[in-house]
Amino acid sequence: EAQVTQNPRYLITVTGKKLTVTCSQNMNHEYMSWYRQDPGLGLRQIYYSMNVEVTDKGDVPEGYKVSRKEKRNFPLILESPSPNQTSLYFCASSLVSGGIFYEQYFGPGTRLTVT
Amino acid sequence: TQLLEQSPQFLSIQEGENLTVYCNSSSVFSSLQWYRQEPGEGPVLLVTVVTGGEVKKLKRLTFQFGDARKDSSLHITAAQPGDTGLYLCAGARKRSQGNLIFGKGTKLSVKP
């Protein structure tokens, strides 16, 4: 079964305490991406990766880091979380060719609260 | 700046009615996608349109990509309560092929 998994699903943390949200896909997709979803602002792309060791900033990359050491995993790192990073986060993987997105699958989401 | 404008933002209709959701931009996209999202879940891809003027049908849903690849529409015929959800459009920018821009969504409620 095609699947994108994220962990944890829910996280409450304090300002400044480093955290990592993991993302894994089983479809051998080269492309993976992270989004945050906020009321009134919709889904916004944080970072994306076209392939292993290739990452690029999306529209809201400030305060986040990513790494892509292997094809199936794409962790999102918050080095020093702040309350404005409280949000619902989604990881996605996709088959992309020539700028066309096929088969984009989203994970179940991680609800992060930073106090 | 919101690059993809979706309208309407909210839509509440009776079962059996038809509806159209619009997604507009001043930018050209290499492809455009439509998703449906249920509360507490990730978006689920409904369709990808690629060619200007393209029309795709998925049962009672009809998707159209504008000739200039700047806009799209989703038409639902004879809406059912199971169609209730948040509908999102997303465009892949031509100049940055991995960058995907989402509209803010249309929240549809279909009452029995």
PDB file of C-alpha atoms in Angstrom:
ATOM      1  CA  GLU A   1       0.000   0.000   0.000  1.00  0.00           C
ATOM      2  CA  ALA A   2       1.325   3.434  -1.001  1.00  0.00           C
ATOM      3  CA  GLN A   3       2.044   5.289   2.192  1.00  0.00           C
ATOM      4  CA  VAL A   4       3.642   8.399   3.665  1.00  0.00           C
ATOM      5  CA  THR A   5       4.177   8.158   7.403  1.00  0.00           C
ATOM      6  CA  GLN A   6       4.955  10.969   9.812  1.00  0.00           C
ATOM      7  CA  ASN A   7       5.987  10.870  13.448  1.00  0.00           C
ATOM      8  CA  PRO A   8       4.980  12.079  15.876  1.00  0.00           C
ATOM      9  CA  ARG A   9       1.351  12.832  15.032  1.00  0.00           C
ATOM     10  CA  TYR A  10       1.004  15.252  17.934  1.00  0.00           C
ATOM     11  CA  LEU A  11       3.698  17.188  19.778  1.00  0.00           C
ATOM     12  CA  ILE A  12       3.621  19.861  22.450  1.00  0.00           C
ATOM     13  CA  THR A  13       6.989  21.432  23.185  1.00  0.00           C
ATOM     14  CA  VAL A  14       8.546  24.561  24.637  1.00  0.00           C
ATOM     15  CA  THR A  15      10.301  27.440  22.935  1.00  0.00           C
ATOM     16  CA  GLY A  16      13.889  26.678  22.005  1.00  0.00           C
ATOM     17  CA  LYS A  17      13.857  22.901  22.446  1.00  0.00           C
ATOM     18  CA  LYS A  18      15.129  21.293  19.247  1.00  0.00           C
ATOM     19  CA  LEU A  19      12.812  18.788  17.629  1.00  0.00           C
ATOM     20  CA  THR A  20      12.648  16.575  14.561  1.00  0.00           C
ATOM     21  CA  VAL A  21       9.559  15.388  12.718  1.00  0.00           C
ATOM     22  CA  THR A  22      10.257  12.286  10.659  1.00  0.00           C
ATOM     23  CA  CYS A  23       8.745  11.469   7.273  1.00  0.00           C
ATOM     24  CA  SER A  24       9.065   8.255   5.320  1.00  0.00           C
ATOM     25  CA  GLN A  25       7.582   7.027   2.019  1.00  0.00           C
ATOM     26  CA  ASN A  26       7.460   3.562   0.466  1.00  0.00           C
ATOM     27  CA  MET A  27       6.836   4.506  -3.181  1.00  0.00           C
ATOM     28  CA  ASN A  28      10.447   5.108  -4.245  1.00  0.00           C
ATOM     29  CA  HIS A  29       9.538   8.710  -5.141  1.00  0.00           C
ATOM     30  CA  GLU A  30      12.421  11.045  -5.846  1.00  0.00           C
ATOM     31  CA  TYR A  31      10.441  14.139  -4.803  1.00  0.00           C
ATOM     32  CA  MET A  32       9.451  14.902  -1.216  1.00  0.00           C
ATOM     33  CA  SER A  33       8.178  18.072   0.406  1.00  0.00           C
ATOM     34  CA  TRP A  34       7.088  19.644   3.691  1.00  0.00           C
ATOM     35  CA  TYR A  35       4.107  21.974   4.139  1.00  0.00           C
ATOM     36  CA  ARG A  36       2.493  23.796   6.996  1.00  0.00           C
ATOM     37  CA  GLN A  37      -1.222  24.519   7.141  1.00  0.00           C
ATOM     38  CA  ASP A  38      -2.587  27.450   9.114  1.00  0.00           C
ATOM     39  CA  PRO A  39      -6.141  28.845   9.350  1.00  0.00           C
ATOM     40  CA  GLY A  40      -6.649  31.637   6.864  1.00  0.00           C
ATOM     41  CA  LEU A  41      -3.273  31.034   5.213  1.00  0.00           C
ATOM     42  CA  GLY A  42      -3.791  27.620   3.664  1.00  0.00           C
ATOM     43  CA  LEU A  43      -1.026  25.181   2.802  1.00  0.00           C
ATOM     44  CA  ARG A  44       2.425  26.689   2.356  1.00  0.00           C
ATOM     45  CA  GLN A  45       5.514  24.885   1.200  1.00  0.00           C
ATOM     46  CA  ILE A  46       8.489  24.908   3.597  1.00  0.00           C
ATOM     47  CA  TYR A  47      11.152  22.884   1.795  1.00  0.00           C
ATOM     48  CA  TYR A  48      11.240  20.360  -0.992  1.00  0.00           C
ATOM     49  CA  SER A  49      13.708  17.814  -2.300  1.00  0.00           C
ATOM     50  CA  MET A  50      13.945  16.760  -5.934  1.00  0.00           C
ATOM     51  CA  ASN A  51      16.253  13.842  -5.074  1.00  0.00           C
ATOM     52  CA  VAL A  52      18.753  12.525  -2.538  1.00  0.00           C
ATOM     53  CA  GLU A  53      21.102  15.288  -1.335  1.00  0.00           C
ATOM     54  CA  VAL A  54      19.111  17.922  -3.302  1.00  0.00           C
ATOM     55  CA  THR A  55      16.941  20.274  -1.239  1.00  0.00           C
ATOM     56  CA  ASP A  56      15.448  23.699  -1.977  1.00  0.00           C
ATOM     57  CA  LYS A  57      13.574  26.358  -0.055  1.00  0.00           C
ATOM     58  CA  GLY A  58       9.858  26.677  -0.503  1.00  0.00           C
ATOM     59  CA  ASP A  59       7.878  29.766   0.415  1.00  0.00           C
ATOM     60  CA  VAL A  60       8.296  29.726   4.217  1.00  0.00           C
ATOM     61  CA  PRO A  61      11.696  28.112   5.024  1.00  0.00           C
ATOM     62  CA  GLU A  62      12.760  30.398   7.899  1.00  0.00           C
ATOM     63  CA  GLY A  63      13.313  28.513  11.157  1.00  0.00           C
ATOM     64  CA  TYR A  64      13.371  25.079   9.522  1.00  0.00           C
ATOM     65  CA  LYS A  65      16.027  22.682   8.250  1.00  0.00           C
ATOM     66  CA  VAL A  66      15.754  19.496   6.241  1.00  0.00           C
ATOM     67  CA  SER A  67      18.037  16.734   5.067  1.00  0.00           C
ATOM     68  CA  ARG A  68      17.699  14.058   2.392  1.00  0.00           C
ATOM     69  CA  LYS A  69      20.344  11.416   2.951  1.00  0.00           C
ATOM     70  CA  GLU A  70      18.278   8.581   1.543  1.00  0.00           C
ATOM     71  CA  LYS A  71      15.379   8.433  -0.855  1.00  0.00           C
ATOM     72  CA  ARG A  72      12.691   7.233   1.523  1.00  0.00           C
ATOM     73  CA  ASN A  73      13.240   9.687   4.419  1.00  0.00           C
ATOM     74  CA  PHE A  74      12.912  13.462   4.643  1.00  0.00           C
ATOM     75  CA  PRO A  75      13.038  14.735   8.237  1.00  0.00           C
ATOM     76  CA  LEU A  76      12.000  18.268   9.208  1.00  0.00           C
ATOM     77  CA  ILE A  77      14.166  19.865  11.892  1.00  0.00           C
ATOM     78  CA  LEU A  78      13.250  22.820  14.080  1.00  0.00           C
ATOM     79  CA  GLU A  79      16.505  23.885  15.750  1.00  0.00           C
ATOM     80  CA  SER A  80      14.910  26.439  18.072  1.00  0.00           C
ATOM     81  CA  PRO A  81      11.112  26.286  17.839  1.00  0.00           C
ATOM     82  CA  SER A  82       9.087  29.418  18.483  1.00  0.00           C
ATOM     83  CA  PRO A  83       5.342  29.855  19.118  1.00  0.00           C
ATOM     84  CA  ASN A  84       4.782  31.112  15.549  1.00  0.00           C
ATOM     85  CA  GLN A  85       5.753  27.626  14.358  1.00  0.00           C
ATOM     86  CA  THR A  86       2.671  26.179  16.015  1.00  0.00           C
ATOM     87  CA  SER A  87       0.897  24.614  13.063  1.00  0.00           C
ATOM     88  CA  LEU A  88      -0.272  21.465  11.291  1.00  0.00           C
ATOM     89  CA  TYR A  89       2.584  19.999   9.255  1.00  0.00           C
ATOM     90  CA  PHE A  90       2.284  17.699   6.269  1.00  0.00           C
ATOM     91  CA  CYS A  91       4.924  15.701   4.468  1.00  0.00           C
ATOM     92  CA  ALA A  92       4.298  14.636   0.869  1.00  0.00           C
ATOM     93  CA  SER A  93       5.997  12.566  -1.795  1.00  0.00           C
ATOM     94  CA  SER A  94       5.367  12.676  -5.495  1.00  0.00           C
ATOM     95  CA  LEU A  95       6.334  11.390  -8.878  1.00  0.00           C
ATOM     96  CA  VAL A  96       7.492  14.541 -10.697  1.00  0.00           C
ATOM     97  CA  SER A  97       8.565  14.675 -14.316  1.00  0.00           C
ATOM     98  CA  GLY A  98       9.184  17.779 -16.382  1.00  0.00           C
ATOM     99  CA  GLY A  99       7.565  19.978 -13.742  1.00  0.00           C
ATOM    100  CA  ILE A 100       4.391  17.902 -13.715  1.00  0.00           C
ATOM    101  CA  PHE A 101       3.272  16.420 -10.419  1.00  0.00           C
ATOM    102  CA  TYR A 102       1.831  12.924 -10.601  1.00  0.00           C
ATOM    103  CA  GLU A 103       0.730  10.718  -7.735  1.00  0.00           C
ATOM    104  CA  GLN A 104       1.322  13.171  -4.900  1.00  0.00           C
ATOM    105  CA  TYR A 105       0.622  11.514  -1.563  1.00  0.00           C
ATOM    106  CA  PHE A 106       0.363  13.357   1.720  1.00  0.00           C
ATOM    107  CA  GLY A 107       1.090  12.026   5.168  1.00  0.00           C
ATOM    108  CA  PRO A 108      -1.496  12.146   7.967  1.00  0.00           C
ATOM    109  CA  GLY A 109      -0.098  15.346   9.474  1.00  0.00           C
ATOM    110  CA  THR A 110       1.749  16.366  12.634  1.00  0.00           C
ATOM    111  CA  ARG A 111       0.060  18.854  14.932  1.00  0.00           C
ATOM    112  CA  LEU A 112       2.770  20.875  16.660  1.00  0.00           C
ATOM    113  CA  THR A 113       2.203  23.268  19.540  1.00  0.00           C
ATOM    114  CA  VAL A 114       5.088  25.420  20.780  1.00  0.00           C
ATOM    115  CA  THR A 115       4.496  27.162  24.110  1.00  0.00           C
TER     116      THR A 115
ATOM    117  CA  THR B   1       0.879  37.848  -2.173  1.00  0.00           C
ATOM    118  CA  GLN B   2      -1.531  35.000  -2.851  1.00  0.00           C
ATOM    119  CA  LEU B   3      -0.552  33.601  -6.239  1.00  0.00           C
ATOM    120  CA  LEU B   4      -3.541  31.275  -6.505  1.00  0.00           C
ATOM    121  CA  GLU B   5      -6.934  32.762  -5.724  1.00  0.00           C
ATOM    122  CA  GLN B   6      -9.719  30.308  -5.024  1.00  0.00           C
ATOM    123  CA  SER B   7     -13.383  31.230  -5.010  1.00  0.00           C
ATOM    124  CA  PRO B   8     -15.727  30.967  -3.362  1.00  0.00           C
ATOM    125  CA  GLN B   9     -14.121  30.509   0.030  1.00  0.00           C
ATOM    126  CA  PHE B  10     -17.244  28.849   1.459  1.00  0.00           C
ATOM    127  CA  LEU B  11     -20.127  27.119  -0.283  1.00  0.00           C
ATOM    128  CA  SER B  12     -23.202  25.589   1.338  1.00  0.00           C
ATOM    129  CA  ILE B  13     -25.678  23.893  -0.968  1.00  0.00           C
ATOM    130  CA  GLN B  14     -28.459  21.305  -0.983  1.00  0.00           C
ATOM    131  CA  GLU B  15     -28.000  17.765  -2.220  1.00  0.00           C
ATOM    132  CA  GLY B  16     -28.591  17.559  -5.976  1.00  0.00           C
ATOM    133  CA  GLU B  17     -27.407  21.072  -6.813  1.00  0.00           C
ATOM    134  CA  ASN B  18     -24.535  21.822  -9.175  1.00  0.00           C
ATOM    135  CA  LEU B  19     -21.550  23.968  -8.234  1.00  0.00           C
ATOM    136  CA  THR B  20     -18.328  25.370  -9.647  1.00  0.00           C
ATOM    137  CA  VAL B  21     -15.140  26.283  -7.812  1.00  0.00           C
ATOM    138  CA  TYR B  22     -12.594  28.572  -9.432  1.00  0.00           C
ATOM    139  CA  CYS B  23      -8.829  28.816  -9.152  1.00  0.00           C
ATOM    140  CA  ASN B  24      -7.214  31.898 -10.731  1.00  0.00           C
ATOM    141  CA  SER B  25      -3.706  33.282 -11.054  1.00  0.00           C
ATOM    142  CA  SER B  26      -1.673  35.758 -13.062  1.00  0.00           C
ATOM    143  CA  SER B  27       1.115  33.171 -13.240  1.00  0.00           C
ATOM    144  CA  VAL B  28       1.501  30.371 -15.760  1.00  0.00           C
ATOM    145  CA  PHE B  29       1.780  26.888 -14.324  1.00  0.00           C
ATOM    146  CA  SER B  30       3.323  23.803 -15.861  1.00  0.00           C
ATOM    147  CA  SER B  31       0.600  21.724 -14.212  1.00  0.00           C
ATOM    148  CA  LEU B  32      -2.272  22.222 -11.811  1.00  0.00           C
ATOM    149  CA  GLN B  33      -3.762  19.838  -9.323  1.00  0.00           C
ATOM    150  CA  TRP B  34      -6.994  19.575  -7.385  1.00  0.00           C
ATOM    151  CA  TYR B  35      -7.177  17.978  -3.952  1.00  0.00           C
ATOM    152  CA  ARG B  36      -9.880  17.193  -1.430  1.00  0.00           C
ATOM    153  CA  GLN B  37      -9.111  17.311   2.283  1.00  0.00           C
ATOM    154  CA  GLU B  38     -11.152  15.968   5.185  1.00  0.00           C
ATOM    155  CA  PRO B  39     -10.764  17.480   8.679  1.00  0.00           C
ATOM    156  CA  GLY B  40      -7.669  16.138  10.451  1.00  0.00           C
ATOM    157  CA  GLU B  41      -6.336  14.359   7.366  1.00  0.00           C
ATOM    158  CA  GLY B  42      -3.881  15.078   4.586  1.00  0.00           C
ATOM    159  CA  PRO B  43      -5.095  16.268   1.160  1.00  0.00           C
ATOM    160  CA  VAL B  44      -5.933  13.575  -1.375  1.00  0.00           C
ATOM    161  CA  LEU B  45      -5.117  14.166  -5.027  1.00  0.00           C
ATOM    162  CA  LEU B  46      -8.158  14.169  -7.331  1.00  0.00           C
ATOM    163  CA  VAL B  47      -6.620  15.134 -10.670  1.00  0.00           C
ATOM    164  CA  THR B  48      -3.633  16.714 -12.407  1.00  0.00           C
ATOM    165  CA  VAL B  49      -4.198  18.853 -15.527  1.00  0.00           C
ATOM    166  CA  VAL B  50      -1.306  19.683 -17.776  1.00  0.00           C
ATOM    167  CA  THR B  51      -2.355  20.974 -21.187  1.00  0.00           C
ATOM    168  CA  GLY B  52      -4.058  24.340 -21.748  1.00  0.00           C
ATOM    169  CA  GLY B  53      -7.762  23.784 -22.439  1.00  0.00           C
ATOM    170  CA  GLU B  54      -7.655  20.278 -21.014  1.00  0.00           C
ATOM    171  CA  VAL B  55     -10.860  18.845 -19.549  1.00  0.00           C
ATOM    172  CA  LYS B  56     -10.858  15.816 -17.256  1.00  0.00           C
ATOM    173  CA  LYS B  57     -13.842  14.040 -15.755  1.00  0.00           C
ATOM    174  CA  LEU B  58     -13.952  11.979 -12.583  1.00  0.00           C
ATOM    175  CA  LYS B  59     -17.501  10.632 -12.187  1.00  0.00           C
ATOM    176  CA  ARG B  60     -19.568  13.742 -11.287  1.00  0.00           C
ATOM    177  CA  LEU B  61     -16.512  16.023 -11.120  1.00  0.00           C
ATOM    178  CA  THR B  62     -15.284  17.929 -14.181  1.00  0.00           C
ATOM    179  CA  PHE B  63     -11.945  19.723 -14.125  1.00  0.00           C
ATOM    180  CA  GLN B  64     -10.820  22.282 -16.687  1.00  0.00           C
ATOM    181  CA  PHE B  65      -7.435  23.951 -17.210  1.00  0.00           C
ATOM    182  CA  GLY B  66      -7.520  27.380 -18.837  1.00  0.00           C
ATOM    183  CA  ASP B  67      -6.097  27.828 -22.319  1.00  0.00           C
ATOM    184  CA  ALA B  68      -3.276  30.019 -20.967  1.00  0.00           C
ATOM    185  CA  ARG B  69      -2.611  27.621 -18.047  1.00  0.00           C
ATOM    186  CA  LYS B  70      -3.277  30.378 -15.507  1.00  0.00           C
ATOM    187  CA  ASP B  71      -6.649  29.242 -14.190  1.00  0.00           C
ATOM    188  CA  SER B  72      -8.758  26.181 -13.561  1.00  0.00           C
ATOM    189  CA  SER B  73     -12.241  25.201 -12.494  1.00  0.00           C
ATOM    190  CA  LEU B  74     -13.873  22.281 -10.732  1.00  0.00           C
ATOM    191  CA  HIS B  75     -17.532  21.587 -11.498  1.00  0.00           C
ATOM    192  CA  ILE B  76     -19.564  19.120  -9.452  1.00  0.00           C
ATOM    193  CA  THR B  77     -22.845  17.862 -10.860  1.00  0.00           C
ATOM    194  CA  ALA B  78     -25.661  16.753  -8.550  1.00  0.00           C
ATOM    195  CA  ALA B  79     -23.660  17.238  -5.356  1.00  0.00           C
ATOM    196  CA  GLN B  80     -24.019  14.662  -2.592  1.00  0.00           C
ATOM    197  CA  PRO B  81     -23.336  14.922   1.154  1.00  0.00           C
ATOM    198  CA  GLY B  82     -20.251  12.753   0.599  1.00  0.00           C
ATOM    199  CA  ASP B  83     -18.759  15.580  -1.484  1.00  0.00           C
ATOM    200  CA  THR B  84     -18.466  17.719   1.654  1.00  0.00           C
ATOM    201  CA  GLY B  85     -14.890  18.762   2.342  1.00  0.00           C
ATOM    202  CA  LEU B  86     -12.156  21.293   1.631  1.00  0.00           C
ATOM    203  CA  TYR B  87     -11.196  21.536  -2.044  1.00  0.00           C
ATOM    204  CA  LEU B  88      -7.712  22.819  -2.825  1.00  0.00           C
ATOM    205  CA  CYS B  89      -6.032  23.749  -6.067  1.00  0.00           C
ATOM    206  CA  ALA B  90      -2.247  23.736  -6.406  1.00  0.00           C
ATOM    207  CA  GLY B  91      -0.008  24.939  -9.208  1.00  0.00           C
ATOM    208  CA  ALA B  92       3.536  23.948 -10.122  1.00  0.00           C
ATOM    209  CA  ARG B  93       5.545  27.034 -11.031  1.00  0.00           C
ATOM    210  CA  LYS B  94       7.246  26.883 -14.401  1.00  0.00           C
ATOM    211  CA  ARG B  95      10.419  28.624 -13.255  1.00  0.00           C
ATOM    212  CA  SER B  96      10.897  26.483 -10.165  1.00  0.00           C
ATOM    213  CA  GLN B  97       9.657  23.035 -10.916  1.00  0.00           C
ATOM    214  CA  GLY B  98       9.584  21.658  -7.397  1.00  0.00           C
ATOM    215  CA  ASN B  99       7.767  24.635  -5.898  1.00  0.00           C
ATOM    216  CA  LEU B 100       4.057  23.942  -5.466  1.00  0.00           C
ATOM    217  CA  ILE B 101       1.666  26.798  -4.624  1.00  0.00           C
ATOM    218  CA  PHE B 102      -1.692  26.109  -2.997  1.00  0.00           C
ATOM    219  CA  GLY B 103      -4.862  28.150  -3.025  1.00  0.00           C
ATOM    220  CA  LYS B 104      -6.509  28.764   0.346  1.00  0.00           C
ATOM    221  CA  GLY B 105      -9.295  26.330  -0.448  1.00  0.00           C
ATOM    222  CA  THR B 106     -13.053  26.167  -0.847  1.00  0.00           C
ATOM    223  CA  LYS B 107     -14.971  24.686   2.047  1.00  0.00           C
ATOM    224  CA  LEU B 108     -17.968  22.850   0.613  1.00  0.00           C
ATOM    225  CA  SER B 109     -20.929  21.683   2.662  1.00  0.00           C
ATOM    226  CA  VAL B 110     -23.636  19.635   0.975  1.00  0.00           C
ATOM    227  CA  LYS B 111     -26.784  19.265   3.046  1.00  0.00           C
ATOM    228  CA  PRO B 112     -29.108  16.284   2.606  1.00  0.00           C
TER     229      PRO B 112
END
